[in-house]
Coordinates of C-alpha atoms in Angstrom, one line a residue:
M1 CA 40.5 -39.7 65.0
S2 CA 38.0 -39.2 62.1
K3 CA 37.1 -35.7 60.9
A4 CA 33.7 -34.2 61.5
P5 CA 31.3 -34.4 58.5
G6 CA 31.5 -30.7 58.0
N7 CA 35.3 -30.8 57.7
R8 CA 35.1 -33.8 55.3
Q9 CA 32.7 -31.9 53.1
K10 CA 34.9 -28.8 53.2
G11 CA 38.0 -30.9 52.3
R12 CA 36.1 -32.5 49.4
G13 CA 35.1 -29.1 48.2
Q14 CA 38.6 -27.7 48.3
A15 CA 40.0 -30.8 46.4
G16 CA 37.3 -30.4 43.8
A17 CA 38.0 -26.7 43.3
H18 CA 41.7 -27.5 43.0
R19 CA 41.0 -30.1 40.3
L20 CA 38.7 -27.7 38.4
K21 CA 41.4 -25.0 38.5
R22 CA 44.1 -27.5 37.2
L23 CA 41.8 -28.6 34.4
R24 CA 41.2 -24.9 33.4
E25 CA 44.9 -24.0 33.5
Q26 CA 46.5 -27.1 32.1
G27 CA 43.8 -28.9 30.1
L28 CA 43.7 -29.1 26.3
K29 CA 40.0 -28.4 26.2
P30 CA 38.3 -25.2 25.2
P31 CA 37.2 -22.8 28.0
I32 CA 33.6 -23.1 28.9
E33 CA 32.8 -19.7 27.4
Q34 CA 34.0 -20.7 24.0
R35 CA 31.2 -21.2 21.5
E36 CA 32.1 -23.9 19.0
S37 CA 29.4 -22.8 16.6
R38 CA 31.2 -19.5 16.0
Q39 CA 34.5 -21.1 15.2
E40 CA 35.8 -23.3 12.4
P41 CA 36.6 -26.9 13.7
M42 CA 40.2 -27.6 14.8
K43 CA 42.3 -29.0 11.9
E44 CA 43.1 -32.7 12.2
N45 CA 46.6 -34.3 12.3
F46 CA 48.2 -30.8 11.9
A47 CA 52.0 -30.2 11.6
L48 CA 53.4 -26.7 11.0
N49 CA 56.7 -26.3 9.0
C50 CA 59.0 -24.0 10.9
G51 CA 62.0 -24.3 8.6
W52 CA 64.2 -26.2 11.1
G53 CA 61.6 -28.9 11.3
R54 CA 57.9 -29.3 12.0
L55 CA 55.8 -28.7 15.1
V56 CA 53.4 -31.6 15.3
F57 CA 50.5 -30.6 17.5
G58 CA 49.5 -33.7 19.4
Q59 CA 46.0 -32.4 20.4
T60 CA 45.0 -32.5 16.7
F61 CA 45.6 -36.3 16.6
T62 CA 43.2 -38.9 17.9
D63 CA 45.3 -41.9 16.9
A64 CA 48.7 -42.8 18.3
T65 CA 49.7 -44.6 15.1
A66 CA 49.0 -41.5 13.0
L67 CA 51.1 -39.3 15.4
A68 CA 54.0 -41.7 15.3
G69 CA 53.7 -41.9 11.6
S70 CA 53.9 -38.2 11.3
L71 CA 57.1 -38.0 13.2
G72 CA 58.5 -40.7 10.9
E73 CA 58.1 -38.3 8.0
E74 CA 60.9 -36.1 9.4
L75 CA 63.2 -34.8 6.6
P76 CA 67.0 -35.2 6.7
D77 CA 68.9 -32.5 8.7
R78 CA 65.6 -31.3 10.3
R79 CA 64.2 -31.7 13.8
D80 CA 60.5 -32.3 14.2
I81 CA 58.8 -31.9 17.7
A82 CA 55.5 -33.4 18.7
I83 CA 54.0 -31.2 21.4
Y84 CA 51.0 -31.6 23.7
V85 CA 51.1 -35.4 23.5
R86 CA 48.4 -36.8 25.7
D87 CA 49.6 -40.3 26.0
P88 CA 53.4 -40.4 25.2
H89 CA 53.8 -44.0 26.4
V90 CA 51.3 -45.2 23.9
V91 CA 52.9 -43.3 21.0
L92 CA 56.3 -44.5 22.0
A93 CA 55.1 -48.1 21.9
E94 CA 54.3 -47.6 18.2
A95 CA 57.9 -46.9 17.3
P96 CA 60.2 -47.5 20.3
Q97 CA 63.4 -47.7 18.2
E98 CA 62.7 -44.4 16.4
L99 CA 61.1 -42.1 19.0
F100 CA 62.1 -40.8 22.4
L101 CA 60.6 -38.7 25.2
D102 CA 62.1 -35.2 25.0
P103 CA 63.6 -34.3 28.4
S104 CA 62.2 -30.8 28.3
H105 CA 59.7 -28.9 30.6
T106 CA 56.7 -27.0 29.3
Y107 CA 56.1 -23.6 30.8
R108 CA 53.1 -21.4 30.4
L109 CA 52.5 -17.7 30.7
D110 CA 48.9 -16.6 31.4
L111 CA 48.5 -13.6 29.1
S112 CA 45.4 -12.3 30.9
T113 CA 47.5 -11.6 34.0
Y114 CA 50.8 -10.7 32.4
R115 CA 52.1 -7.2 33.1
P116 CA 54.7 -5.6 30.7
S117 CA 57.9 -4.1 31.9
H118 CA 58.4 -0.3 32.0
D119 CA 62.2 -0.4 31.9
G120 CA 63.0 1.9 28.9
S121 CA 66.8 2.1 29.4
R122 CA 67.8 -0.1 26.4
T123 CA 70.4 0.5 23.7
F124 CA 68.6 -1.9 21.4
F125 CA 65.1 -2.3 20.1
V126 CA 62.9 -5.2 19.0
R127 CA 61.2 -5.4 15.6
R128 CA 59.9 -7.9 13.1
L129 CA 62.1 -9.6 10.5
T130 CA 62.1 -7.4 7.5
S131 CA 65.0 -8.4 5.1
Q132 CA 67.1 -11.2 3.8
S133 CA 70.0 -9.9 5.9
D134 CA 67.9 -10.4 9.0
A135 CA 67.4 -14.0 8.0
D136 CA 71.1 -14.4 7.5
A137 CA 71.8 -12.9 10.9
I138 CA 69.3 -15.2 12.6
N139 CA 71.0 -18.3 11.0
R140 CA 74.4 -16.9 12.2
I141 CA 73.1 -16.8 15.8
Y142 CA 71.5 -20.2 15.4
A143 CA 74.8 -21.7 14.3
A144 CA 76.7 -20.0 17.2
R145 CA 74.2 -21.6 19.6
G146 CA 74.3 -25.0 18.0
M147 CA 70.8 -24.8 16.7
V148 CA 69.5 -26.1 13.3
A149 CA 69.9 -23.5 10.5
V150 CA 66.9 -22.5 8.4
P151 CA 67.0 -21.9 4.7
P152 CA 67.1 -18.1 4.4
E153 CA 64.4 -18.1 1.8
F154 CA 62.1 -19.8 4.3
F155 CA 62.3 -16.8 6.7
W156 CA 61.7 -14.5 3.8
S157 CA 58.7 -16.4 2.4
R158 CA 57.1 -16.5 5.9
R159 CA 57.7 -12.8 6.8
D160 CA 54.0 -12.0 6.3
A161 CA 52.6 -15.3 7.5
R162 CA 49.7 -15.2 10.0
S163 CA 50.7 -18.2 12.0
I164 CA 54.5 -17.6 12.5
T165 CA 56.0 -14.4 13.8
Y166 CA 59.7 -13.6 13.8
F167 CA 61.2 -10.8 16.0
V168 CA 64.8 -9.7 16.1
A169 CA 66.6 -7.4 18.6
E170 CA 68.7 -4.8 16.8
D171 CA 71.6 -2.6 18.2
E172 CA 70.5 1.0 18.0
A173 CA 74.0 2.2 17.2
T174 CA 75.4 -0.4 14.9
G175 CA 72.3 -2.1 13.4
E176 CA 73.7 -5.5 14.4
I177 CA 71.2 -8.2 15.1
L178 CA 71.6 -9.3 18.8
G179 CA 69.0 -12.0 19.2
T180 CA 65.8 -13.5 17.8
V181 CA 62.6 -15.3 18.8
T182 CA 59.9 -17.1 16.9
G183 CA 56.3 -17.3 17.9
V184 CA 53.4 -19.5 16.7
D185 CA 49.7 -18.4 16.8
H186 CA 47.8 -21.7 17.5
F187 CA 44.4 -20.3 16.5
R188 CA 45.7 -19.0 13.1
A189 CA 47.7 -22.2 12.6
F190 CA 45.0 -24.9 13.2
N191 CA 41.9 -23.1 14.7
D192 CA 43.0 -23.9 18.3
P193 CA 39.8 -23.6 20.5
E194 CA 42.0 -22.7 23.4
R195 CA 43.4 -19.7 21.5
G196 CA 47.0 -20.5 22.6
S197 CA 50.3 -19.5 21.3
S198 CA 53.9 -20.7 21.8
L199 CA 57.5 -19.4 21.9
W200 CA 60.3 -21.1 20.0
C201 CA 63.9 -20.6 19.0
L202 CA 64.8 -17.8 21.5
A203 CA 68.5 -17.2 20.8
V204 CA 70.9 -14.4 21.8
D205 CA 74.2 -13.8 20.1
P206 CA 76.9 -15.1 22.5
Q207 CA 79.0 -12.1 21.6
A208 CA 76.3 -9.6 22.5
R209 CA 77.3 -7.1 25.2
H210 CA 73.8 -5.8 25.9
P211 CA 72.1 -7.2 29.0
G212 CA 68.4 -8.2 28.9
V213 CA 68.2 -9.1 25.2
G214 CA 66.5 -12.5 25.9
E215 CA 64.0 -11.1 28.4
T216 CA 63.0 -8.2 26.1
L217 CA 62.4 -10.6 23.2
V218 CA 60.2 -12.8 25.4
R219 CA 58.2 -9.8 26.6
R220 CA 57.7 -8.4 23.1
L221 CA 56.3 -11.7 21.9
A222 CA 54.0 -12.1 24.9
E223 CA 52.7 -8.5 24.4
H224 CA 52.2 -9.3 20.7
Y225 CA 50.0 -12.4 21.4
A226 CA 48.2 -10.7 24.2
A227 CA 47.2 -8.0 21.8
R228 CA 46.0 -10.7 19.4
G229 CA 43.7 -12.1 22.0
A230 CA 45.7 -15.2 22.8
A231 CA 44.9 -16.8 26.2
F232 CA 48.5 -18.0 27.0
M233 CA 52.0 -18.5 25.6
D234 CA 53.8 -21.8 26.1
L235 CA 57.4 -22.7 25.6
S236 CA 59.6 -25.8 25.9
V237 CA 63.0 -25.7 27.7
I238 CA 65.5 -28.4 28.4
H239 CA 65.2 -29.5 32.0
S240 CA 68.9 -28.7 32.8
N241 CA 68.8 -25.1 31.5
E242 CA 68.6 -23.5 34.9
Q243 CA 69.5 -20.0 33.6
A244 CA 66.6 -19.9 31.1
I245 CA 64.2 -21.4 33.6
R246 CA 65.0 -18.7 36.1
L247 CA 64.3 -16.1 33.5
Y248 CA 60.9 -17.6 32.5
E249 CA 59.8 -18.0 36.2
K250 CA 60.8 -14.4 36.8
L251 CA 58.5 -13.3 34.0
G252 CA 55.6 -15.3 35.4
F253 CA 55.7 -18.6 33.5
H254 CA 54.7 -21.7 35.4
R255 CA 55.2 -25.4 34.8
V256 CA 52.4 -27.3 33.0
H257 CA 52.6 -31.1 32.6
F258 CA 52.6 -31.7 28.8
F259 CA 54.9 -34.0 27.0
S260 CA 56.9 -33.7 23.8
L261 CA 58.3 -36.5 21.6
K262 CA 61.1 -36.4 19.0
R263 CA 62.6 -38.7 16.5
K264 CA 66.1 -40.1 17.1
N265 CA 68.5 -38.4 14.7
P266 CA 72.1 -37.0 14.9
I267 CA 70.8 -33.5 15.9
N268 CA 69.0 -34.9 18.9
E269 CA 71.7 -37.4 19.8
T270 CA 72.7 -35.9 23.1
L271 CA 69.1 -36.0 24.3
F272 CA 68.6 -39.7 24.1
T273 CA 72.1 -41.1 24.6
G274 CA 72.4 -40.1 28.2
P275 CA 74.5 -37.5 30.0
E276 CA 77.9 -36.5 28.6
T277 CA 80.9 -38.1 30.3
D278 CA 83.4 -35.4 29.3
Q279 CA 82.0 -32.4 31.2
S280 CA 85.3 -32.1 33.1
L281 CA 87.1 -31.3 29.8
N282 CA 87.4 -27.7 28.7
P283 CA 85.5 -26.5 25.6
Y284 CA 88.6 -26.8 23.4
A285 CA 89.1 -30.5 24.2
R286 CA 85.4 -31.2 24.4
I287 CA 84.6 -30.1 20.9
I288 CA 87.2 -32.5 19.5
V289 CA 86.1 -35.4 21.7
K290 CA 82.5 -34.9 20.8
E291 CA 83.3 -35.1 17.0
A292 CA 85.5 -38.2 17.6
R293 CA 82.7 -40.0 19.5
R294 CA 80.2 -39.0 16.8
R295 CA 82.4 -40.9 14.3
G296 CA 82.8 -44.0 16.5
I297 CA 86.4 -43.2 17.5
H298 CA 87.3 -44.5 21.0
V299 CA 88.1 -41.7 23.4
Q300 CA 90.2 -42.1 26.6
V301 CA 90.5 -39.0 28.8
L302 CA 94.0 -39.0 30.2
D303 CA 94.0 -35.7 32.2
A304 CA 90.8 -33.7 32.0
G305 CA 92.2 -30.7 33.8
S306 CA 94.9 -30.1 31.2
G307 CA 92.8 -31.3 28.2
F308 CA 94.8 -34.5 27.4
F309 CA 93.0 -37.4 25.7
R310 CA 93.8 -40.4 23.6
L311 CA 91.9 -41.3 20.3
T312 CA 91.9 -44.8 18.9
H313 CA 90.4 -46.0 15.6
G314 CA 91.2 -48.9 13.3
G315 CA 94.4 -49.8 15.1
R316 CA 95.7 -46.2 15.0
T317 CA 96.1 -44.3 18.3
I318 CA 97.0 -40.6 18.7
D319 CA 97.4 -38.6 21.9
C320 CA 96.2 -35.0 22.0
R321 CA 96.1 -32.0 24.1
E322 CA 93.2 -30.1 22.8
S323 CA 94.2 -29.3 19.1
L324 CA 97.8 -30.2 19.7
S325 CA 98.5 -33.8 18.6
E326 CA 101.4 -36.1 18.0
L327 CA 101.4 -35.0 14.4
T328 CA 102.9 -31.7 15.5
T329 CA 106.7 -32.3 15.9
A330 CA 108.8 -31.2 18.8
V331 CA 110.7 -29.0 16.3
A332 CA 107.6 -27.2 15.2
M333 CA 106.6 -26.8 18.8
S334 CA 110.0 -25.2 19.6
I335 CA 109.7 -22.8 16.7
C336 CA 106.3 -21.6 17.9
D337 CA 107.4 -21.5 21.5
D338 CA 109.8 -18.5 20.8
K339 CA 108.1 -15.6 19.0
T340 CA 111.6 -14.4 17.8
V341 CA 112.3 -17.7 16.1
T342 CA 108.8 -17.9 14.7
R343 CA 109.3 -14.5 13.1
R344 CA 112.6 -15.4 11.5
F345 CA 111.1 -18.6 9.9
V346 CA 108.0 -16.9 8.5
E347 CA 109.9 -13.9 7.3
K348 CA 112.2 -16.2 5.2
A349 CA 109.1 -17.6 3.6
G350 CA 108.0 -14.2 2.4
V351 CA 105.5 -13.4 5.1
V352 CA 105.3 -9.7 6.0
V353 CA 106.4 -9.1 9.6
P354 CA 106.4 -5.9 11.8
D355 CA 109.6 -4.2 12.9
Q356 CA 110.9 -5.7 16.2
L357 CA 113.5 -5.1 18.9
S358 CA 114.6 -7.1 22.0
A359 CA 113.9 -5.5 25.3
S360 CA 117.5 -6.3 26.3
A361 CA 118.6 -3.6 23.8
S362 CA 120.1 -0.4 25.3
R363 CA 117.7 2.3 26.6
G364 CA 118.8 4.6 23.8
E365 CA 117.9 2.0 21.2
I366 CA 114.5 1.4 22.8
E367 CA 113.8 5.2 22.9
E368 CA 114.8 5.6 19.3
F369 CA 112.5 2.6 18.3
L370 CA 109.6 4.2 20.2
N371 CA 110.1 7.6 18.6
R372 CA 110.3 6.0 15.2
H373 CA 107.1 4.1 15.5
G374 CA 105.0 6.3 17.8
E375 CA 103.4 3.4 19.6
V376 CA 104.7 -0.1 20.4
V377 CA 103.6 -3.5 21.7
V378 CA 105.5 -5.2 24.5
K379 CA 105.1 -8.9 24.8
P380 CA 106.9 -12.0 26.3
A381 CA 108.8 -14.0 23.7
R382 CA 107.2 -17.1 25.3
G383 CA 103.7 -17.3 26.6
E384 CA 100.1 -17.7 25.5
Q385 CA 96.5 -16.5 26.1
G386 CA 97.6 -12.8 26.0
R387 CA 99.5 -12.9 29.4
G388 CA 102.0 -10.1 29.8
V389 CA 101.1 -8.4 26.5
S390 CA 100.7 -4.6 26.5
V391 CA 99.5 -2.8 23.4
G392 CA 99.6 0.8 22.2
L393 CA 102.4 2.2 24.5
A394 CA 103.5 5.7 23.6
A395 CA 105.5 6.8 26.7
M396 CA 108.8 5.4 27.8
D397 CA 107.6 5.0 31.4
D398 CA 104.7 2.8 30.2
V399 CA 107.2 0.8 28.1
D400 CA 109.4 0.2 31.2
R401 CA 106.5 -0.9 33.3
A402 CA 105.2 -3.2 30.5
I403 CA 108.7 -4.8 30.2
G404 CA 108.6 -5.6 33.9
E405 CA 105.1 -7.2 33.5
A406 CA 106.2 -9.2 30.5
R407 CA 109.3 -10.5 32.3
S408 CA 107.0 -12.1 34.9
V409 CA 105.9 -14.4 32.1
S410 CA 109.1 -14.9 30.2
D411 CA 112.7 -13.8 30.7
D412 CA 112.9 -12.8 27.0
V413 CA 110.8 -9.8 26.1
L414 CA 110.1 -8.3 22.7
I415 CA 109.2 -4.7 21.7
E416 CA 107.3 -4.5 18.4
A417 CA 105.9 -1.8 16.2
C418 CA 102.2 -1.3 16.9
I419 CA 100.3 -2.0 13.7
A420 CA 96.9 -0.2 13.5
G421 CA 94.0 -2.4 12.4
E422 CA 92.1 -5.5 13.5
D423 CA 93.3 -8.8 14.9
L424 CA 92.7 -11.6 12.5
R425 CA 93.0 -15.3 13.5
L426 CA 93.2 -17.9 10.8
V427 CA 93.0 -21.6 11.7
V428 CA 95.1 -23.7 9.3
I429 CA 94.6 -27.5 9.4
N430 CA 96.6 -29.7 7.0
Y431 CA 97.8 -26.5 5.3
R432 CA 94.3 -25.3 4.4
V433 CA 92.5 -22.3 6.1
V434 CA 89.5 -23.8 7.8
A435 CA 88.3 -20.7 9.7
A436 CA 89.0 -17.0 9.9
A437 CA 87.8 -14.6 12.5
I438 CA 88.3 -11.0 13.7
R439 CA 89.1 -10.8 17.4
R440 CA 88.0 -7.6 19.1
P441 CA 89.0 -6.3 22.5
A442 CA 86.6 -6.4 25.5
M443 CA 84.0 -3.6 25.5
I444 CA 81.4 -2.5 27.9
T445 CA 78.3 -0.4 27.3
G446 CA 77.1 2.2 29.9
D447 CA 73.6 2.1 31.2
G448 CA 73.7 5.4 33.1
R449 CA 73.5 3.6 36.5
S450 CA 76.4 1.2 36.9
T451 CA 80.0 2.0 37.5
V452 CA 82.7 0.9 35.1
R453 CA 83.8 -1.7 37.6
E454 CA 80.2 -3.1 37.8
L455 CA 79.9 -3.1 34.0
I456 CA 83.2 -5.0 33.6
D457 CA 82.1 -7.5 36.2
K458 CA 78.7 -8.1 34.4
Q459 CA 80.4 -8.4 31.0
S460 CA 83.0 -10.7 32.4
R461 CA 80.3 -13.0 33.8
R462 CA 78.5 -13.0 30.4
R463 CA 81.7 -13.9 28.6
A464 CA 82.6 -16.6 31.1
A465 CA 79.1 -18.1 30.6
A466 CA 79.4 -18.0 26.8
T467 CA 82.8 -19.7 26.8
G468 CA 82.6 -22.2 29.5
G469 CA 84.6 -20.1 31.9
E470 CA 87.5 -19.5 29.4
S471 CA 87.0 -15.8 28.9
R472 CA 87.1 -13.2 31.6
I473 CA 88.1 -9.5 31.8
P474 CA 91.0 -9.0 34.3
L475 CA 91.3 -5.9 36.4
D476 CA 95.0 -5.2 35.9
A477 CA 97.4 -2.5 34.6
E478 CA 96.4 -3.1 31.0
T479 CA 92.7 -2.5 31.8
D480 CA 93.7 0.7 33.7
R481 CA 95.6 2.0 30.7
A482 CA 92.7 1.3 28.3
L483 CA 90.3 3.1 30.7
L484 CA 92.6 6.0 31.2
R485 CA 92.9 6.4 27.4
A486 CA 89.0 6.4 27.2
G487 CA 88.8 9.0 29.9
F488 CA 87.3 6.8 32.6
A489 CA 88.2 5.3 36.0
L490 CA 86.8 2.1 37.6
E491 CA 84.3 4.0 39.9
D492 CA 83.0 6.3 37.1
V493 CA 79.4 5.9 35.9
P494 CA 79.4 6.1 32.0
P495 CA 76.4 7.6 30.3
D496 CA 73.7 5.3 28.9
G497 CA 74.8 3.9 25.6
E498 CA 78.5 4.9 25.9
E499 CA 80.8 2.2 24.6
I500 CA 84.2 1.9 26.3
Q501 CA 87.1 -0.4 25.2
V502 CA 88.5 -1.8 28.4
R503 CA 91.4 -3.8 26.9
K504 CA 93.8 -3.1 24.0
T505 CA 94.5 -6.8 23.3
A506 CA 91.8 -8.8 21.5
N507 CA 92.6 -12.1 23.2
L508 CA 89.6 -14.3 24.0
H509 CA 90.9 -15.2 27.4
T510 CA 90.9 -11.6 28.5
G511 CA 87.3 -10.9 27.5
G512 CA 87.7 -10.4 23.8
T513 CA 85.0 -11.4 21.3
I514 CA 85.4 -13.3 18.1
H515 CA 83.5 -12.7 14.8
D516 CA 83.6 -15.1 11.9
V517 CA 84.9 -13.8 8.5
T518 CA 85.7 -17.0 6.8
G519 CA 83.5 -16.3 3.9
V520 CA 85.0 -12.9 3.1
V521 CA 88.7 -13.2 4.0
H522 CA 91.0 -11.9 1.2
P523 CA 93.0 -14.6 -0.7
V524 CA 96.3 -12.8 0.1
L525 CA 95.7 -13.3 3.8
V526 CA 94.8 -16.9 3.3
D527 CA 98.0 -17.4 1.3
A528 CA 100.1 -15.7 4.1
A529 CA 98.6 -18.0 6.7
V530 CA 99.4 -21.1 4.7
K531 CA 102.9 -19.9 3.9
A532 CA 103.5 -19.4 7.6
A533 CA 102.2 -22.8 8.5
R534 CA 104.4 -24.5 5.9
A535 CA 107.4 -22.5 7.0
I536 CA 107.0 -23.9 10.5
S537 CA 106.0 -27.4 9.1
I538 CA 103.1 -27.4 11.6
P539 CA 99.9 -29.3 10.6
V540 CA 97.5 -27.4 12.9
T541 CA 98.0 -23.8 13.9
G542 CA 96.4 -20.5 14.6
I543 CA 98.0 -17.7 12.6
D544 CA 97.5 -14.2 13.9
L545 CA 97.7 -11.2 11.5
M546 CA 97.0 -7.5 12.0
V547 CA 94.9 -6.4 9.1
T548 CA 93.3 -3.2 7.9
S549 CA 90.3 -5.3 7.0
P550 CA 89.7 -9.0 6.4
T551 CA 88.6 -8.2 2.9
R552 CA 91.9 -6.3 2.0
P553 CA 95.3 -7.7 1.3
D554 CA 97.3 -5.5 3.8
Y555 CA 98.6 -7.4 6.8
A556 CA 101.5 -7.9 9.2
F557 CA 102.3 -11.3 10.9
I558 CA 102.0 -11.3 14.7
E559 CA 102.5 -14.9 15.9
A560 CA 101.6 -18.6 15.4
N561 CA 99.8 -20.6 18.0
E562 CA 100.5 -24.4 18.1
R563 CA 97.3 -25.1 20.0
P564 CA 94.5 -23.0 18.6
G565 CA 91.1 -23.1 20.3
L566 CA 88.9 -24.8 17.8
A567 CA 85.7 -24.2 19.8
N568 CA 86.1 -20.4 19.2
H569 CA 85.3 -20.7 15.5
E570 CA 81.9 -22.4 15.3
P571 CA 80.0 -22.8 13.0
Q572 CA 83.2 -23.5 10.9
P573 CA 84.0 -27.2 10.8
T574 CA 87.3 -27.0 12.7
A575 CA 86.8 -30.1 14.8
E576 CA 85.7 -32.1 11.8
R577 CA 88.8 -31.1 9.8
F578 CA 91.0 -31.9 12.8
I579 CA 89.6 -35.4 13.0
D580 CA 89.9 -35.8 9.2
L581 CA 93.6 -35.0 9.6
L582 CA 94.1 -37.5 12.4
F583 CA 91.9 -40.3 11.1
P584 CA 91.4 -40.0 7.3
L585 CA 89.6 -43.3 7.2
S586 CA 86.9 -42.0 9.5
V587 CA 85.7 -39.7 6.8
P588 CA 82.7 -41.2 5.0
A589 CA 83.8 -42.8 1.7
A590 CA 81.5 -40.6 -0.3
V591 CA 83.0 -37.5 1.2
R592 CA 86.6 -38.8 0.6
Q593 CA 85.8 -39.4 -3.0
A594 CA 84.3 -36.0 -3.5
V595 CA 87.3 -34.3 -1.9
Q596 CA 89.7 -36.3 -4.0
A597 CA 87.7 -35.5 -7.2
G598 CA 87.8 -31.8 -6.2

């Protein structure tokens, strides 16, 4: 049955109104009320240098050849992005072997209808980039997030630029930079008749304990551009980043159908080579497999659940379990397996070790040991990932309970003098220290509303998300002891801004965080780690020391790990050096020559 004329007219009117609305919201044309005579003409063929690469604004190009040519000018180790490309298929036809369509969505926030948040309960604040140390902190966060680093002097030279704005989130108590965001003012950059703006490089430190850092940075940038008179703020987000997309949609962003193009390079490799086939591997195996594939080394996953894989290159085949390979002998493994044996080997090599006693000693000997040292550590002689370890025990009853817990992990239990200081992990590969990091125990920060249990749960989820599910805070006797020492119980509500240490051990698997100190670690500590590795004759190991500071020579050896987690130490090149060890001929010839010359 056909519709009545009146209904057809009404339908056509609704469709026309819908098309007009879509053109207004998503078109790359100036609003009707703009007066071109009052504004300088839009710059042609415009690209903005952002340090990590250039933003090539497609709406300023009228020729597909010129746009493809501009992307072809990308510098080494940079990543250019062509945005607002009207006809991506035409541009791709100009250089099909060099360019690809970026699998990202474009989202837009209408700044005329945006409403700021009035939540003032924050323990951090957002400000502009003001110093060289801010620039260094931004690069540290970029590296931790796998993003392209920016020459620090670039940040500093652009701190007063009109077209680019850098904001950082700073911890009120410590001054630590927690996150960063970059914004571009399109009008000031190329006389954009739409008066648009865009958000780039939103990144939050994966170690940050503060909730809402990313949202606060986005809101601050939106309010900044709204005050400048911008009509909208756009951003580009990879289609699979569901967590980020949920945040943007929560803030009022909506999809707009613009396209972006990029040039094929090693940085963008994962975007144009298809989905990864190793997602079932844990992060510690995946980082090695990724580096192997990058070098053309064949990878065969043997058992993804346990992290076993086989690498083959040039007739050489090596089986691995994460960072443990066939190059580590069974003898070295057996030395590391028993902490008592490990201690004897490294002590003979001149490495400083803490006083130690077996839990099978008489009760009188244990009590005397406790009285002599004040506080002790109880740990299983065999075990990993911090299981069964209790730290800072000062009462005999606590020692008895801790021994029982440790015996559930290993029949042999050790009691060790508790050394005050920080937990330092040094990764030694081929008898060279490749990375050094301070490991800190799990902490929570009160917000004045949530219970300790709720705060631990939130922090545990954040740590799990940041580590691929490898780090969580357990609710066990060790957590109860740490809370009791801090004066809290699980159902208490800590004051806003109150920091509480909820574990004594700094193990990553129990919610601890890791902080890179490779560039400042004292030579004595480096020497101790290498001595320990040589004493065990182990080519890849994680040496744990207790130190007063990574910059001071004082230390005590704690243990050696035969399978250190290399993914915990980015941006240090742990996976690269591991593959160098396994397959020396996979190292580019120029690099081998430079190393040999050095």
